[in-house]
Amino acid sequence: MAKSTKAANRSDAASTLRLGSMLIYLVLGIIFGIILIKSEVVSWFRIQEMFRFQAFHMYGIIGSAIAVAALSFFTIKKLNLRDRSGEPIVIPPKKWEGIGTRYWLGGIIFGLGWALLGACPGPIFALFGAGFTVIAIAFLSAIAGTWVYGYLRPKLPH
Amino acid sequence: MIEFISQPWPWYVAGPLIGLMVPALLLFAGKQFGISANLRHACAAAIPGRVEFFQYDWKGAGAWNLVFALGVIIGGAIGATWLASPDPMVGISDATVADLQALGITDFEGLLPPEIFTWAGLLSVPGIIMIVVGGFLVGFGARYAGGCTSGHAISGLADLQVPSLVAVIGFFVGGLITTYLILPLIL
């Protein structure tokens, strides 16, 4: 009896931690969604302005985001910081094979779609929440694209 | 206060805040900032078929990311309702307005051109190409390249990773081809 109570307590503690973590992901997602809308990076108009090099807005956002993230990576590595559960933070490098075909081709295909749709995956979710319900079709198409990639993966050059 | 933050946010506020998402996810959760992997998790959960790429424990690997995406949807709703900008027009440059007018766009109200990104617009040729084909290419390309704007352009470049630099150059090559060669054909 005592043993099973202990086990139950342990799994309670684990599920509380899990629930707490999920709440953190949800809150961070909400903050990210608000930023995406309020900075207008979800706007097809802004993406066109970026690809036509007619304003600094998007470059300023992406550039300063990279700078802040880079500074954070540097600090995390320098101080050997650990995450909330005490695990060391490691940032796995992306694998590179040959001439990096997957990054060239995948990148270009993504870019073709990005300028057509005016939204990358984050903004797809934010726009749907903002009431652009037709974006659900873009989401389903993106899932189809992901599935077709998974299906063709063994045959594609990487 | 609400009135103040309801204005569109300038780049020097939004950019650093987006950058802070990266350490926030790493420190609070031990997770790497990225969004497009959710599309893979959705496939693994709903339509794995017999495709090896979708045979993995999507709950273990992706539950956090799906919850994060759910948050982005809620955040999008909050941003567009309680924090909606007083001016519905996006403040793009006059040059962009002129270029897009030359392509035939007439309605500039809202975040997306209503002529295309509505259910009625979906039934037009530009609507199908931009929404359906565009979405497909975004999903296919993101997985092929191993990440999207968040994973490659922001966390990848911040970590000085060469594969991410190549992917981001690719994003721009593709985007410029669409902007200057494809959009004039379909709009």
Short mmCIF file of C-alpha atoms in Angstrom, two decimals:
data_model
loop_
_atom_site.label_atom_id
_atom_site.label_comp_id
_atom_site.label_asym_id
_atom_site.label_seq_id
_atom_site.Cartn_x
_atom_site.Cartn_y
_atom_site.Cartn_z
CA MET A 1 0.00 0.00 0.00
CA ALA A 2 2.71 2.43 1.09
CA LYS A 3 4.70 1.48 -1.96
CA SER A 4 1.89 2.17 -4.40
CA THR A 5 1.14 5.53 -2.73
CA LYS A 6 4.75 6.49 -3.16
CA ALA A 7 4.64 5.49 -6.82
CA ALA A 8 1.42 7.45 -7.27
CA ASN A 9 3.00 10.51 -5.64
CA ARG A 10 5.95 10.22 -7.92
CA SER A 11 3.81 10.05 -11.04
CA ASP A 12 1.73 12.96 -9.68
CA ALA A 13 4.90 15.01 -9.34
CA ALA A 14 5.96 14.06 -12.86
CA SER A 15 2.61 14.97 -14.37
CA THR A 16 2.56 18.28 -12.46
CA LEU A 17 5.97 19.13 -13.89
CA ARG A 18 4.73 18.10 -17.32
CA LEU A 19 1.59 20.17 -16.98
CA GLY A 20 3.68 23.11 -15.76
CA SER A 21 5.99 22.73 -18.77
CA MET A 22 3.05 22.60 -21.14
CA LEU A 23 1.73 25.83 -19.61
CA ILE A 24 5.12 27.47 -20.26
CA TYR A 25 5.07 26.37 -23.93
CA LEU A 26 1.53 27.67 -24.28
CA VAL A 27 2.35 31.06 -22.74
CA LEU A 28 5.52 31.44 -24.83
CA GLY A 29 3.48 30.54 -27.92
CA ILE A 30 0.85 33.17 -27.05
CA ILE A 31 3.56 35.82 -26.64
CA PHE A 32 5.15 34.80 -29.96
CA GLY A 33 1.76 34.93 -31.72
CA ILE A 34 1.07 38.44 -30.39
CA ILE A 35 4.53 39.63 -31.53
CA LEU A 36 4.00 38.17 -35.01
CA ILE A 37 0.72 40.04 -35.44
CA LYS A 38 1.73 43.33 -33.83
CA SER A 39 4.98 43.57 -35.79
CA GLU A 40 3.06 42.85 -39.02
CA VAL A 41 5.56 40.17 -40.08
CA VAL A 42 2.51 37.98 -40.80
CA SER A 43 1.48 40.45 -43.49
CA TRP A 44 1.76 39.42 -47.13
CA PHE A 45 2.31 43.13 -47.85
CA ARG A 46 5.33 43.23 -45.52
CA ILE A 47 6.85 40.14 -47.13
CA GLN A 48 6.49 41.73 -50.57
CA GLU A 49 8.08 44.92 -49.25
CA MET A 50 10.98 42.80 -47.94
CA PHE A 51 11.57 40.91 -51.19
CA ARG A 52 11.46 44.23 -53.06
CA PHE A 53 14.01 45.76 -50.64
CA GLN A 54 11.74 48.77 -50.10
CA ALA A 55 11.86 49.08 -46.31
CA PHE A 56 14.10 48.20 -43.40
CA HIS A 57 11.25 46.83 -41.21
CA MET A 58 11.62 43.07 -41.88
CA TYR A 59 15.42 43.22 -42.03
CA GLY A 60 15.48 45.11 -38.75
CA ILE A 61 13.26 42.50 -37.10
CA ILE A 62 15.12 39.45 -38.40
CA GLY A 63 18.53 41.08 -37.85
CA SER A 64 17.88 42.20 -34.28
CA ALA A 65 16.25 38.84 -33.45
CA ILE A 66 19.41 37.08 -34.67
CA ALA A 67 21.62 39.45 -32.68
CA VAL A 68 19.69 38.89 -29.45
CA ALA A 69 19.57 35.11 -30.00
CA ALA A 70 23.31 35.03 -30.79
CA LEU A 71 24.13 36.97 -27.63
CA SER A 72 21.97 34.52 -25.65
CA PHE A 73 23.71 31.48 -27.17
CA PHE A 74 27.07 33.04 -26.35
CA THR A 75 26.04 33.72 -22.74
CA ILE A 76 24.51 30.26 -22.29
CA LYS A 77 27.68 28.58 -23.57
CA LYS A 78 30.03 30.87 -21.65
CA LEU A 79 28.23 30.34 -18.33
CA ASN A 80 27.43 26.67 -19.00
CA LEU A 81 23.81 27.39 -18.10
CA ARG A 82 21.37 24.54 -17.55
CA ASP A 83 17.66 24.38 -18.29
CA ARG A 84 14.86 24.34 -15.70
CA SER A 85 15.14 20.59 -15.13
CA GLY A 86 18.90 20.84 -14.61
CA GLU A 87 19.94 19.39 -17.98
CA PRO A 88 22.91 21.00 -19.74
CA ILE A 89 21.89 23.05 -22.78
CA VAL A 90 23.30 21.73 -26.02
CA ILE A 91 22.58 23.13 -29.46
CA PRO A 92 23.01 20.30 -31.95
CA PRO A 93 24.68 21.44 -35.21
CA LYS A 94 22.80 20.86 -38.49
CA LYS A 95 24.29 18.00 -40.51
CA TRP A 96 26.11 18.90 -43.72
CA GLU A 97 26.65 16.39 -46.54
CA GLY A 98 28.48 16.98 -49.83
CA ILE A 99 27.58 20.39 -51.24
CA GLY A 100 24.58 20.77 -48.93
CA THR A 101 22.00 20.03 -51.63
CA ARG A 102 19.12 19.83 -49.17
CA TYR A 103 19.80 23.33 -47.85
CA TRP A 104 20.10 24.88 -51.32
CA LEU A 105 17.15 23.12 -52.91
CA GLY A 106 14.96 22.99 -49.82
CA GLY A 107 15.71 26.64 -49.12
CA ILE A 108 14.81 27.76 -52.65
CA ILE A 109 11.58 25.72 -52.66
CA PHE A 110 10.64 27.18 -49.27
CA GLY A 111 11.41 30.70 -50.55
CA LEU A 112 9.22 30.23 -53.63
CA GLY A 113 6.34 29.31 -51.35
CA TRP A 114 7.10 31.97 -48.74
CA ALA A 115 6.74 34.80 -51.27
CA LEU A 116 3.57 33.30 -52.79
CA LEU A 117 1.78 32.70 -49.50
CA GLY A 118 3.45 35.60 -47.71
CA ALA A 119 3.61 33.47 -44.59
CA CYS A 120 6.03 30.95 -43.16
CA PRO A 121 4.89 28.29 -40.66
CA GLY A 122 4.71 30.54 -37.53
CA PRO A 123 2.55 33.18 -39.23
CA ILE A 124 0.29 30.46 -40.67
CA PHE A 125 -0.79 29.65 -37.11
CA ALA A 126 -0.99 33.31 -36.04
CA LEU A 127 -3.05 34.34 -39.09
CA PHE A 128 -5.49 31.52 -38.52
CA GLY A 129 -5.96 32.74 -34.95
CA ALA A 130 -6.35 36.30 -36.23
CA GLY A 131 -9.44 35.19 -38.13
CA PHE A 132 -8.08 34.56 -41.64
CA THR A 133 -9.84 31.21 -41.80
CA VAL A 134 -8.86 30.55 -45.43
CA ILE A 135 -5.29 30.09 -44.13
CA ALA A 136 -6.51 26.67 -42.92
CA ILE A 137 -6.24 25.62 -46.58
CA ALA A 138 -2.61 26.81 -46.69
CA PHE A 139 -1.99 24.84 -43.48
CA LEU A 140 -3.47 21.66 -44.99
CA SER A 141 -1.40 22.24 -48.14
CA ALA A 142 1.73 22.66 -46.04
CA ILE A 143 0.95 19.37 -44.31
CA ALA A 144 0.51 17.77 -47.73
CA GLY A 145 3.87 19.23 -48.81
CA THR A 146 5.51 17.85 -45.68
CA TRP A 147 3.96 14.43 -46.30
CA VAL A 148 5.08 14.34 -49.94
CA TYR A 149 8.60 15.27 -48.80
CA GLY A 150 8.54 12.40 -46.29
CA TYR A 151 7.33 10.02 -49.01
CA LEU A 152 9.96 11.12 -51.57
CA ARG A 153 12.74 11.52 -49.01
CA PRO A 154 14.60 8.26 -49.84
CA LYS A 155 14.76 9.32 -53.51
CA LEU A 156 15.71 12.99 -53.04
CA PRO A 157 19.33 14.18 -53.06
CA HIS A 158 20.40 15.49 -49.65
CA MET B 1 -1.43 51.18 -21.96
CA ILE B 2 -3.60 49.01 -24.23
CA GLU B 3 -3.85 51.95 -26.61
CA PHE B 4 -0.06 52.23 -26.66
CA ILE B 5 0.65 48.54 -27.36
CA SER B 6 -2.17 48.39 -29.90
CA GLN B 7 -0.09 50.49 -32.31
CA PRO B 8 1.99 48.40 -34.74
CA TRP B 9 5.26 47.52 -33.03
CA PRO B 10 8.47 48.95 -34.53
CA TRP B 11 11.23 46.56 -35.59
CA TYR B 12 13.48 47.43 -32.65
CA VAL B 13 10.79 46.22 -30.22
CA ALA B 14 9.56 43.16 -32.12
CA GLY B 15 12.96 41.85 -33.29
CA PRO B 16 14.65 41.65 -29.87
CA LEU B 17 11.47 40.11 -28.40
CA ILE B 18 11.49 37.39 -31.08
CA GLY B 19 15.19 36.87 -30.36
CA LEU B 20 14.38 36.36 -26.67
CA MET B 21 12.09 33.45 -27.57
CA VAL B 22 15.25 31.44 -28.27
CA PRO B 23 16.84 31.60 -24.78
CA ALA B 24 13.39 31.49 -23.13
CA LEU B 25 12.65 28.13 -24.76
CA LEU B 26 16.16 26.84 -24.04
CA LEU B 27 16.24 27.89 -20.38
CA PHE B 28 12.66 27.18 -19.35
CA ALA B 29 12.17 24.11 -21.45
CA GLY B 30 15.45 22.88 -22.96
CA LYS B 31 13.81 23.19 -26.38
CA GLN B 32 15.11 24.62 -29.63
CA PHE B 33 13.06 27.39 -31.21
CA GLY B 34 11.34 26.07 -34.33
CA ILE B 35 7.86 25.90 -35.78
CA SER B 36 7.80 23.88 -38.99
CA ALA B 37 8.51 20.53 -37.30
CA ASN B 38 4.86 20.74 -36.20
CA LEU B 39 3.86 19.94 -39.76
CA ARG B 40 5.84 16.71 -39.49
CA HIS B 41 4.29 15.92 -36.11
CA ALA B 42 0.84 16.48 -37.64
CA CYS B 43 1.66 13.98 -40.40
CA ALA B 44 3.05 11.47 -37.89
CA ALA B 45 -0.07 11.82 -35.74
CA ALA B 46 -2.74 11.81 -38.45
CA ILE B 47 -1.46 10.32 -41.72
CA PRO B 48 1.80 8.41 -41.12
CA GLY B 49 1.00 5.83 -43.84
CA ARG B 50 3.98 3.53 -44.27
CA VAL B 51 6.42 6.40 -44.64
CA GLU B 52 9.51 5.86 -42.51
CA PHE B 53 9.94 9.63 -41.96
CA PHE B 54 6.69 9.66 -39.96
CA GLN B 55 7.34 6.58 -37.82
CA TYR B 56 8.47 8.05 -34.51
CA ASP B 57 7.09 8.97 -31.11
CA TRP B 58 5.45 12.27 -32.13
CA LYS B 59 3.94 12.77 -28.68
CA GLY B 60 7.31 12.52 -27.00
CA ALA B 61 9.14 14.62 -29.58
CA GLY B 62 6.46 17.06 -30.59
CA ALA B 63 3.84 17.58 -27.88
CA TRP B 64 5.66 20.67 -26.59
CA ASN B 65 5.89 22.15 -30.10
CA LEU B 66 2.20 21.50 -30.84
CA VAL B 67 1.24 23.21 -27.57
CA PHE B 68 3.52 26.12 -28.55
CA ALA B 69 1.74 26.31 -31.95
CA LEU B 70 -1.64 26.31 -30.19
CA GLY B 71 -0.32 29.27 -28.19
CA VAL B 72 0.63 31.05 -31.43
CA ILE B 73 -2.97 30.64 -32.67
CA ILE B 74 -4.32 32.12 -29.41
CA GLY B 75 -1.71 34.89 -29.55
CA GLY B 76 -2.79 35.65 -33.11
CA ALA B 77 -6.39 35.98 -31.93
CA ILE B 78 -5.40 38.29 -29.06
CA GLY B 79 -3.20 40.42 -31.32
CA ALA B 80 -5.99 40.84 -33.87
CA THR B 81 -8.82 41.58 -31.41
CA TRP B 82 -7.89 43.12 -28.03
CA LEU B 83 -4.67 44.57 -29.42
CA ALA B 84 -5.93 45.32 -32.94
CA SER B 85 -4.25 48.33 -34.54
CA PRO B 86 -6.48 51.42 -34.80
CA ASP B 87 -5.45 51.79 -38.46
CA PRO B 88 -6.29 48.66 -40.48
CA MET B 89 -3.73 49.53 -43.17
CA VAL B 90 -0.26 48.01 -42.93
CA GLY B 91 2.30 50.82 -43.13
CA ILE B 92 4.20 49.53 -46.15
CA SER B 93 6.26 51.93 -48.27
CA ASP B 94 4.73 53.93 -51.10
CA ALA B 95 7.08 52.18 -53.52
CA THR B 96 5.65 48.78 -52.54
CA VAL B 97 2.08 50.05 -52.88
CA ALA B 98 2.92 51.34 -56.37
CA ASP B 99 4.56 48.05 -57.40
CA LEU B 100 1.62 46.00 -56.15
CA GLN B 101 -0.90 48.34 -57.80
CA ALA B 102 0.98 47.81 -61.06
CA LEU B 103 0.44 44.07 -60.54
CA GLY B 104 -3.29 44.66 -60.12
CA ILE B 105 -3.73 44.69 -56.33
CA THR B 106 -6.31 47.38 -55.49
CA ASP B 107 -7.38 46.65 -51.91
CA PHE B 108 -4.74 47.32 -49.25
CA GLU B 109 -6.92 47.03 -46.17
CA GLY B 110 -5.89 44.51 -43.54
CA LEU B 111 -2.83 42.31 -43.04
CA LEU B 112 -3.45 40.30 -46.21
CA PRO B 113 -4.81 41.43 -49.60
CA PRO B 114 -8.56 40.61 -49.42
CA GLU B 115 -8.69 39.98 -53.16
CA ILE B 116 -6.70 36.78 -52.62
CA PHE B 117 -6.74 35.65 -48.98
CA THR B 118 -10.48 35.13 -48.54
CA TRP B 119 -12.68 32.12 -49.37
CA ALA B 120 -13.88 33.97 -52.50
CA GLY B 121 -10.28 34.76 -53.43
CA LEU B 122 -9.32 31.11 -53.03
CA LEU B 123 -11.55 30.28 -55.98
CA SER B 124 -9.50 32.47 -58.34
CA VAL B 125 -6.36 31.32 -60.19
CA PRO B 126 -4.03 33.59 -58.16
CA GLY B 127 -5.79 32.44 -54.97
CA ILE B 128 -5.23 28.76 -55.73
CA ILE B 129 -1.59 29.28 -56.69
CA MET B 130 -0.73 31.56 -53.79
CA ILE B 131 -2.61 29.72 -51.03
CA VAL B 132 -2.61 26.08 -52.12
CA VAL B 133 0.65 25.86 -54.09
CA GLY B 134 2.37 28.38 -51.80
CA GLY B 135 1.40 26.38 -48.70
CA PHE B 136 2.55 23.13 -50.31
CA LEU B 137 5.97 24.58 -51.20
CA VAL B 138 6.38 26.04 -47.71
CA GLY B 139 5.71 22.62 -46.14
CA PHE B 140 7.83 20.67 -48.61
CA GLY B 141 10.72 23.15 -48.59
CA ALA B 142 10.83 23.59 -44.82
CA ARG B 143 11.21 19.86 -44.23
CA TYR B 144 13.64 19.39 -47.14
CA ALA B 145 15.80 22.22 -45.81
CA GLY B 146 15.35 20.99 -42.23
CA GLY B 147 13.81 24.19 -40.88
CA CYS B 148 12.00 27.43 -41.66
CA THR B 149 12.48 31.07 -40.75
CA SER B 150 12.56 30.36 -37.02
CA GLY B 151 14.85 27.32 -37.06
CA HIS B 152 17.26 28.43 -39.80
CA ALA B 153 17.10 32.23 -40.15
CA ILE B 154 16.88 32.97 -36.44
CA SER B 155 18.28 30.14 -34.28
CA GLY B 156 20.54 28.71 -37.01
CA LEU B 157 22.16 31.98 -38.03
CA ALA B 158 22.48 33.07 -34.40
CA ASP B 159 24.46 29.88 -33.77
CA LEU B 160 26.65 30.71 -36.83
CA GLN B 161 25.71 27.50 -38.61
CA VAL B 162 26.76 27.30 -42.27
CA PRO B 163 23.83 25.02 -43.31
CA SER B 164 21.43 27.66 -42.00
CA LEU B 165 23.20 30.42 -43.92
CA VAL B 166 22.87 28.38 -47.11
CA ALA B 167 19.18 27.70 -46.39
CA VAL B 168 18.50 31.41 -45.79
CA ILE B 169 20.25 32.36 -49.04
CA GLY B 170 17.99 29.76 -50.67
CA PHE B 171 14.90 31.33 -49.01
CA PHE B 172 15.84 34.64 -50.65
CA VAL B 173 16.66 33.17 -54.06
CA GLY B 174 13.24 31.47 -54.08
CA GLY B 175 11.47 34.56 -52.76
CA LEU B 176 13.03 36.81 -55.41
CA ILE B 177 12.10 34.36 -58.19
CA THR B 178 8.48 34.39 -57.00
CA THR B 179 8.39 38.17 -56.54
CA TYR B 180 9.91 39.18 -59.85
CA LEU B 181 9.11 36.27 -62.18
CA ILE B 182 6.08 34.35 -60.90
CA LEU B 183 3.81 37.00 -59.35
CA PRO B 184 3.77 39.15 -62.54
CA LEU B 185 2.60 36.05 -64.42
CA ILE B 186 -0.24 35.09 -62.11
CA LEU B 187 -1.55 38.42 -60.77
#
